[in-house]
């Protein structure tokens, strides 16, 4: 019995955004990475080919983190003491992109200075040819100060600067414009807020093909359903032709999954939670895959085994039968 | 697709005899369209109209229910493609695969592990739904023996993956139950449909393409079977996603009956299971059981299938953990289930006694509620007064979640005789904080 499938026809599509610049483009990256460009819902290859596969970024820090799960510190070993080594190890582990997350303080407890942040970024750029995303510590004032220094130190490299929020987008967007970078715009799980921030940013003159949006997510068990649905709604809005939502989405399942008790704690938990390491990795992988199914273009992960597994999932999702 | 009042009117006798209790057939038709009356109220509807009306009022995705010993695992009756449009209703049942080639001892060990498995997630007790016994041996007697062993150790609903010989041997052991059996394919569907019909089982229909699936399901329906489950087969995740999406879309958007059934997914990995939960499977067979996979999978299923309109919440009030005395600490949190249970479980398992004041924050997490103005000094103070906290404890010291340290100042003004302490940000660190700082 011949069955006629239902195909959605969409007037809109997601913009393509390119991270990184090679020598020919004024940077030093070995290659660039382009995301976005979808003209259909995730992996509906029968409606429109997906021009770019979703990408996996690995999050590294500028110094050994104080609050990461011991499982992560163990797997990265000594590399976690040095951002350049860590970046190399991340590239080895299969990262498509590096996310360097700056710490609020240095190991001795004193505040991270602009010069420290710039030095970390230089070191990472020297150690890997992958395109780079840099996140500030997540406090508006510190982010502004550190990211300006970072943007200048990485001039021409077409890195992405985050996290750009309604409180502090002005300074970050201005420095991204002055130094040829992109920004990551984060809003708390709301379609209209995401749209609004993209409007504010593009009103400052940053072209839309230099914005990634981070609609925020929660981990599996800790609010992922909100993230999942907001991403589905944002992608539907983009396909329906809403210009200000037609941006690739970056989400941070690694950060979210590894702060849950299930990932952080190995003792004194119910036996039915199972093997700690495998549970923690499952938590990260399953959070990430859920978000890929709802439209993520870049997932930021922390554990090398998760990276391998999520990349295999992306292979499978990019292979129409 | 549901018929309009006018369409229904055309199927009625149009004599306006009023026996249904309505002045005209049209008035009755309107009530029928709004599902406020039963068709049976009109004694004069023709058989042909009845059949047409029944067909049109059937849900686009048939509800299939597997049953055993009072337990039921339902799939189907879904009405949307995206959960934000309304909600997903019937959580996909998760079944663990057991091969009949296992030894009796291996089978028993596997059964016991799954039977014993249960985890508590925000107050919900989660466990797996049943077993899928597979006739790997190809031998009917061996299969029946395996099913017998399963039944001796478990009362959960079953899926029997076997051909004619296996099913003929095993189905008589499951009298009074509704298992799912199959898969029926082009080659064996007649025999399997006959067995399923005889033993009141639901039938699994397998196909590599939509065309094949639709054709087979129509043939089987023609043989008098209604409770079907589709098993679309594809080699890649993209292929599986496409087939499941086509089936859901055809059912909901075109009311395409040959594919208006729940689907079954076989998951060899956590990754495949995630896609099955998020993208439309009605039943999931896990190739292997491992607690570290089952736990996150069941949690994901809860998450995706919660009603997006209602966050899961607990009753505001004072919760007494580990029999607190008037000298024990007072902790403050919100009434979002995930928040409440993160804190309550932590304190409970530490063995330390405490009073947990759960403020009505309209079911939001600490920071969400704070950002939305539903967890502020005024609300906290009000809870302390309504719950008479001052009479319950002999000290006046309360602990705020670390994430809302900023509330301290205002709360001091609202509750002037209380000492405000700021606790850690994450509940995991609460027991240590309670031991060291309180
Ligand atoms: C899911 C979510 C939502 C859901 C709501 C879910 C719900 N029912 O609460 C939705 C999408 C609806 C939502 C909406 C909003 N959200 Co919101 N949301 C989140 C998200 C992703 C997860 C929250 C969560 O569930 N956490 C899990 C629970 C268990 O955490 P928790 O309650 O804090 O509890 C932990 C600790 O606080 C501690 N704890 C709890 N109680 C106690 C007690 C004591 C004594 C101690 C010591 C510890 C302790 O233990 C728990 C486990 O460790 C966070 C971002 C994130 N990833 O964290 C943003 C976040 C909370 N949201 C935010 C915002 C701004 C909003 C909105 C105002 C934005 C908007 N869209 O308008 C709205 C407000 C709601 C409204 N106006 O109706 C911001 C808050 C920013 C800030 N610092 O003020 C956040 C942080 C996102 C961000 N980075 O911007 N949100
Ligand atoms: S009983 Fe039937 S025929 Fe009579 S008025 Fe009602 S609908 Fe019409």
Short mmCIF file of N, CA and C in Angstrom, two decimals, chain B residues 123-231:
data_model
loop_
_atom_site.label_atom_id
_atom_site.label_comp_id
_atom_site.label_asym_id
_atom_site.label_seq_id
_atom_site.Cartn_x
_atom_site.Cartn_y
_atom_site.Cartn_z
N UNK B 123 9.62 11.86 44.88
CA UNK B 123 8.47 11.26 45.54
C UNK B 123 7.74 10.23 44.70
N UNK B 124 8.18 10.04 43.45
CA UNK B 124 7.54 9.06 42.58
C UNK B 124 8.39 7.79 42.61
N UNK B 125 7.74 6.66 42.84
CA UNK B 125 8.48 5.41 42.87
C UNK B 125 8.57 4.87 41.44
N UNK B 126 9.77 4.79 40.90
CA UNK B 126 9.95 4.37 39.52
C UNK B 126 10.46 2.94 39.43
N UNK B 127 9.82 2.15 38.56
CA UNK B 127 10.37 0.82 38.30
C UNK B 127 10.07 0.47 36.84
N UNK B 128 10.61 -0.65 36.39
CA UNK B 128 10.41 -1.02 34.99
C UNK B 128 9.06 -1.70 34.83
N UNK B 129 8.59 -1.77 33.58
CA UNK B 129 7.21 -2.20 33.38
C UNK B 129 7.02 -3.68 33.14
N UNK B 130 8.04 -4.34 32.60
CA UNK B 130 7.84 -5.75 32.31
C UNK B 130 9.01 -6.34 31.56
N UNK B 131 8.78 -7.50 30.96
CA UNK B 131 9.84 -8.23 30.26
C UNK B 131 9.42 -8.56 28.85
N UNK B 132 10.42 -8.61 27.97
CA UNK B 132 10.18 -9.08 26.60
C UNK B 132 10.98 -10.37 26.46
N UNK B 133 10.29 -11.50 26.42
CA UNK B 133 10.98 -12.78 26.35
C UNK B 133 11.15 -13.14 24.87
N UNK B 134 12.39 -13.46 24.49
CA UNK B 134 12.66 -13.70 23.08
C UNK B 134 12.99 -15.16 22.81
N UNK B 135 12.40 -15.69 21.78
CA UNK B 135 12.62 -17.10 21.42
C UNK B 135 13.88 -17.23 20.56
N UNK B 136 15.01 -16.98 21.21
CA UNK B 136 16.28 -17.04 20.50
C UNK B 136 16.61 -18.49 20.13
N UNK B 137 16.22 -19.41 21.00
CA UNK B 137 16.54 -20.83 20.80
C UNK B 137 15.83 -21.41 19.58
N UNK B 138 14.71 -20.79 19.21
CA UNK B 138 13.94 -21.32 18.09
C UNK B 138 13.10 -22.54 18.48
N UNK B 139 13.17 -22.89 19.74
CA UNK B 139 12.50 -24.10 20.20
C UNK B 139 11.27 -23.72 21.02
N UNK B 140 10.12 -24.24 20.66
CA UNK B 140 8.87 -23.87 21.31
C UNK B 140 8.82 -24.27 22.77
N UNK B 141 9.25 -25.47 23.06
CA UNK B 141 9.19 -25.96 24.44
C UNK B 141 10.11 -25.14 25.35
N UNK B 142 11.28 -24.85 24.82
CA UNK B 142 12.23 -24.08 25.62
C UNK B 142 11.68 -22.68 25.90
N UNK B 143 11.03 -22.12 24.89
CA UNK B 143 10.45 -20.79 25.04
C UNK B 143 9.36 -20.82 26.12
N UNK B 144 8.50 -21.82 26.05
CA UNK B 144 7.43 -21.92 27.04
C UNK B 144 8.02 -22.08 28.44
N UNK B 145 9.10 -22.84 28.55
CA UNK B 145 9.73 -23.02 29.86
C UNK B 145 10.26 -21.68 30.39
N UNK B 146 10.84 -20.91 29.48
CA UNK B 146 11.37 -19.60 29.89
C UNK B 146 10.23 -18.69 30.35
N UNK B 147 9.13 -18.69 29.61
CA UNK B 147 7.99 -17.85 29.99
C UNK B 147 7.47 -18.28 31.36
N UNK B 148 7.48 -19.58 31.60
CA UNK B 148 7.02 -20.10 32.89
C UNK B 148 7.92 -19.58 34.02
N UNK B 149 9.22 -19.62 33.77
CA UNK B 149 10.15 -19.10 34.78
C UNK B 149 9.89 -17.62 35.02
N UNK B 150 9.69 -16.87 33.94
CA UNK B 150 9.43 -15.44 34.11
C UNK B 150 8.18 -15.24 34.96
N UNK B 151 7.15 -16.00 34.67
CA UNK B 151 5.91 -15.84 35.43
C UNK B 151 6.05 -16.28 36.88
N UNK B 152 6.97 -17.17 37.12
CA UNK B 152 7.15 -17.61 38.51
C UNK B 152 7.81 -16.51 39.35
N UNK B 153 8.51 -15.58 38.68
CA UNK B 153 9.24 -14.56 39.43
C UNK B 153 8.74 -13.15 39.20
N UNK B 154 7.81 -12.99 38.29
CA UNK B 154 7.34 -11.64 38.00
C UNK B 154 5.87 -11.65 37.62
N UNK B 155 5.16 -10.60 38.06
CA UNK B 155 3.76 -10.49 37.68
C UNK B 155 3.55 -9.38 36.65
N UNK B 156 4.67 -8.81 36.18
CA UNK B 156 4.54 -7.67 35.25
C UNK B 156 4.09 -8.13 33.86
N UNK B 157 3.45 -7.22 33.12
CA UNK B 157 3.03 -7.55 31.76
C UNK B 157 4.21 -7.99 30.89
N UNK B 158 3.90 -8.78 29.86
CA UNK B 158 4.96 -9.38 29.05
C UNK B 158 4.81 -9.06 27.57
N UNK B 159 5.96 -9.11 26.90
CA UNK B 159 6.00 -9.11 25.45
C UNK B 159 6.64 -10.44 25.06
N UNK B 160 6.02 -11.17 24.16
CA UNK B 160 6.60 -12.44 23.71
C UNK B 160 7.10 -12.27 22.28
N UNK B 161 8.42 -12.35 22.12
CA UNK B 161 9.00 -12.21 20.80
C UNK B 161 9.26 -13.60 20.26
N UNK B 162 8.33 -14.10 19.46
CA UNK B 162 8.45 -15.48 18.98
C UNK B 162 7.58 -15.68 17.75
N UNK B 163 7.86 -16.76 17.04
CA UNK B 163 7.04 -17.14 15.89
C UNK B 163 5.92 -18.06 16.33
N UNK B 164 5.35 -18.74 15.35
CA UNK B 164 4.17 -19.55 15.61
C UNK B 164 4.39 -20.63 16.67
N UNK B 165 5.48 -21.37 16.52
CA UNK B 165 5.71 -22.49 17.44
C UNK B 165 5.85 -22.00 18.87
N UNK B 166 6.67 -20.97 19.05
CA UNK B 166 6.91 -20.44 20.40
C UNK B 166 5.62 -19.92 21.01
N UNK B 167 4.88 -19.15 20.23
CA UNK B 167 3.66 -18.55 20.77
C UNK B 167 2.62 -19.62 21.10
N UNK B 168 2.51 -20.61 20.21
CA UNK B 168 1.52 -21.67 20.46
C UNK B 168 1.86 -22.38 21.75
N UNK B 169 3.14 -22.53 22.05
CA UNK B 169 3.52 -23.22 23.29
C UNK B 169 3.36 -22.33 24.51
N UNK B 170 3.64 -21.03 24.36
CA UNK B 170 3.70 -20.18 25.55
C UNK B 170 2.39 -19.48 25.87
N UNK B 171 1.60 -19.13 24.87
CA UNK B 171 0.41 -18.32 25.16
C UNK B 171 -0.58 -18.98 26.11
N UNK B 172 -0.76 -20.30 26.04
CA UNK B 172 -1.70 -20.92 27.00
C UNK B 172 -1.29 -20.68 28.46
N UNK B 173 -0.01 -20.35 28.69
CA UNK B 173 0.44 -20.12 30.07
C UNK B 173 -0.02 -18.76 30.59
N UNK B 174 -0.48 -17.90 29.68
CA UNK B 174 -0.79 -16.53 30.08
C UNK B 174 -2.28 -16.24 29.99
N UNK B 175 -3.10 -17.23 30.35
CA UNK B 175 -4.55 -17.03 30.27
C UNK B 175 -4.96 -15.86 31.15
N UNK B 176 -5.89 -15.06 30.65
CA UNK B 176 -6.38 -13.93 31.44
C UNK B 176 -5.52 -12.69 31.32
N UNK B 177 -4.42 -12.75 30.61
CA UNK B 177 -3.55 -11.58 30.46
C UNK B 177 -3.65 -11.03 29.04
N UNK B 178 -3.16 -9.82 28.86
CA UNK B 178 -2.99 -9.31 27.51
C UNK B 178 -1.52 -9.03 27.27
N UNK B 179 -0.81 -9.99 26.72
CA UNK B 179 0.59 -9.71 26.36
C UNK B 179 0.64 -9.10 24.95
N UNK B 180 1.82 -8.63 24.58
CA UNK B 180 2.05 -8.22 23.19
C UNK B 180 2.87 -9.33 22.56
N UNK B 181 2.48 -9.79 21.39
CA UNK B 181 3.21 -10.91 20.78
C UNK B 181 3.60 -10.59 19.34
N UNK B 182 4.63 -11.23 18.88
CA UNK B 182 5.05 -11.05 17.50
C UNK B 182 6.56 -11.11 17.38
N UNK B 183 7.17 -10.50 16.41
CA UNK B 183 6.53 -9.66 15.41
C UNK B 183 5.90 -10.46 14.26
N UNK B 184 4.75 -9.93 13.81
CA UNK B 184 4.13 -10.48 12.62
C UNK B 184 4.80 -9.84 11.41
N UNK B 185 5.14 -10.66 10.45
CA UNK B 185 5.74 -10.16 9.22
C UNK B 185 4.92 -10.67 8.05
N UNK B 186 5.35 -10.27 6.85
CA UNK B 186 4.65 -10.72 5.66
C UNK B 186 4.49 -12.23 5.62
N UNK B 187 5.53 -12.93 6.09
CA UNK B 187 5.54 -14.38 6.00
C UNK B 187 4.66 -15.11 7.00
N UNK B 188 4.51 -14.57 8.20
CA UNK B 188 3.86 -15.37 9.24
C UNK B 188 2.59 -14.75 9.81
N UNK B 189 2.11 -13.64 9.24
CA UNK B 189 1.06 -12.89 9.94
C UNK B 189 -0.23 -13.67 10.16
N UNK B 190 -0.57 -14.57 9.21
CA UNK B 190 -1.85 -15.27 9.36
C UNK B 190 -1.87 -16.13 10.61
N UNK B 191 -0.80 -16.91 10.77
CA UNK B 191 -0.73 -17.79 11.93
C UNK B 191 -0.68 -16.98 13.22
N UNK B 192 0.12 -15.91 13.20
CA UNK B 192 0.26 -15.11 14.42
C UNK B 192 -1.04 -14.38 14.77
N UNK B 193 -1.72 -13.87 13.73
CA UNK B 193 -2.97 -13.17 13.99
C UNK B 193 -3.99 -14.13 14.61
N UNK B 194 -4.01 -15.37 14.10
CA UNK B 194 -4.95 -16.35 14.64
C UNK B 194 -4.64 -16.63 16.10
N UNK B 195 -3.35 -16.79 16.43
CA UNK B 195 -2.97 -17.06 17.82
C UNK B 195 -3.30 -15.87 18.73
N UNK B 196 -2.99 -14.67 18.24
CA UNK B 196 -3.25 -13.47 19.05
C UNK B 196 -4.74 -13.35 19.32
N UNK B 197 -5.52 -13.66 18.29
CA UNK B 197 -6.96 -13.54 18.46
C UNK B 197 -7.48 -14.57 19.47
N UNK B 198 -7.02 -15.78 19.32
CA UNK B 198 -7.45 -16.85 20.21
C UNK B 198 -7.11 -16.52 21.67
N UNK B 199 -5.91 -15.96 21.89
CA UNK B 199 -5.46 -15.74 23.27
C UNK B 199 -5.62 -14.30 23.72
N UNK B 200 -6.37 -13.50 22.95
CA UNK B 200 -6.63 -12.10 23.33
C UNK B 200 -5.34 -11.33 23.61
N UNK B 201 -4.39 -11.49 22.71
CA UNK B 201 -3.12 -10.76 22.85
C UNK B 201 -3.10 -9.62 21.85
N UNK B 202 -2.26 -8.61 22.13
CA UNK B 202 -2.02 -7.57 21.14
C UNK B 202 -0.91 -8.06 20.21
N UNK B 203 -0.96 -7.61 18.96
CA UNK B 203 0.00 -8.14 17.98
C UNK B 203 0.97 -7.07 17.50
N UNK B 204 2.23 -7.44 17.49
CA UNK B 204 3.28 -6.56 17.01
C UNK B 204 3.43 -6.75 15.51
N UNK B 205 3.44 -5.64 14.77
CA UNK B 205 3.50 -5.71 13.31
C UNK B 205 4.80 -5.05 12.85
N UNK B 206 5.62 -5.84 12.17
CA UNK B 206 6.95 -5.31 11.81
C UNK B 206 7.05 -5.01 10.32
N UNK B 207 7.74 -3.93 9.99
CA UNK B 207 7.93 -3.62 8.58
C UNK B 207 9.09 -2.66 8.40
N UNK B 208 9.74 -2.74 7.23
CA UNK B 208 10.89 -1.89 6.99
C UNK B 208 10.50 -0.58 6.32
N UNK B 209 9.26 -0.55 5.81
CA UNK B 209 8.83 0.70 5.19
C UNK B 209 7.41 0.97 5.64
N UNK B 210 6.99 2.22 5.46
CA UNK B 210 5.62 2.57 5.84
C UNK B 210 4.63 1.80 4.98
N UNK B 211 4.96 1.66 3.70
CA UNK B 211 4.06 0.94 2.79
C UNK B 211 3.82 -0.46 3.30
N UNK B 212 4.91 -1.14 3.65
CA UNK B 212 4.80 -2.51 4.12
C UNK B 212 4.00 -2.58 5.42
N UNK B 213 4.30 -1.65 6.33
CA UNK B 213 3.60 -1.65 7.62
C UNK B 213 2.10 -1.43 7.45
N UNK B 214 1.76 -0.46 6.60
CA UNK B 214 0.34 -0.12 6.41
C UNK B 214 -0.39 -1.29 5.78
N UNK B 215 0.26 -1.91 4.80
CA UNK B 215 -0.38 -3.02 4.11
C UNK B 215 -0.65 -4.19 5.07
N UNK B 216 0.38 -4.46 5.87
CA UNK B 216 0.26 -5.58 6.81
C UNK B 216 -0.78 -5.29 7.88
N UNK B 217 -0.79 -4.08 8.41
CA UNK B 217 -1.75 -3.79 9.48
C UNK B 217 -3.18 -3.87 8.94
N UNK B 218 -3.39 -3.47 7.67
CA UNK B 218 -4.73 -3.57 7.08
C UNK B 218 -5.16 -5.03 6.94
N UNK B 219 -4.23 -5.86 6.50
CA UNK B 219 -4.56 -7.28 6.35
C UNK B 219 -4.94 -7.87 7.70
N UNK B 220 -4.16 -7.50 8.72
CA UNK B 220 -4.40 -8.09 10.04
C UNK B 220 -5.72 -7.57 10.61
N UNK B 221 -6.00 -6.30 10.37
CA UNK B 221 -7.29 -5.77 10.82
C UNK B 221 -8.43 -6.53 10.12
N UNK B 222 -8.19 -6.82 8.83
CA UNK B 222 -9.18 -7.57 8.07
C UNK B 222 -9.44 -8.94 8.69
N UNK B 223 -8.43 -9.48 9.35
CA UNK B 223 -8.59 -10.78 10.00
C UNK B 223 -9.24 -10.65 11.38
N UNK B 224 -9.65 -9.41 11.72
CA UNK B 224 -10.42 -9.23 12.94
C UNK B 224 -9.64 -8.82 14.17
N UNK B 225 -8.41 -8.38 13.98
CA UNK B 225 -7.61 -7.96 15.14
C UNK B 225 -7.56 -6.43 15.21
N UNK B 226 -7.72 -5.89 16.41
CA UNK B 226 -7.75 -4.42 16.55
C UNK B 226 -6.53 -3.89 17.28
N UNK B 227 -6.03 -4.65 18.25
CA UNK B 227 -4.96 -4.14 19.10
C UNK B 227 -3.60 -4.43 18.49
N UNK B 228 -3.13 -3.51 17.69
CA UNK B 228 -1.85 -3.68 17.00
C UNK B 228 -0.83 -2.67 17.51
N UNK B 229 0.43 -3.05 17.43
CA UNK B 229 1.54 -2.16 17.76
C UNK B 229 2.50 -2.26 16.59
N UNK B 230 2.96 -1.09 16.10
CA UNK B 230 3.82 -1.10 14.92
C UNK B 230 5.29 -1.10 15.33
N UNK B 231 6.08 -1.88 14.62
CA UNK B 231 7.51 -1.86 14.86
C UNK B 231 8.23 -1.49 13.56
#
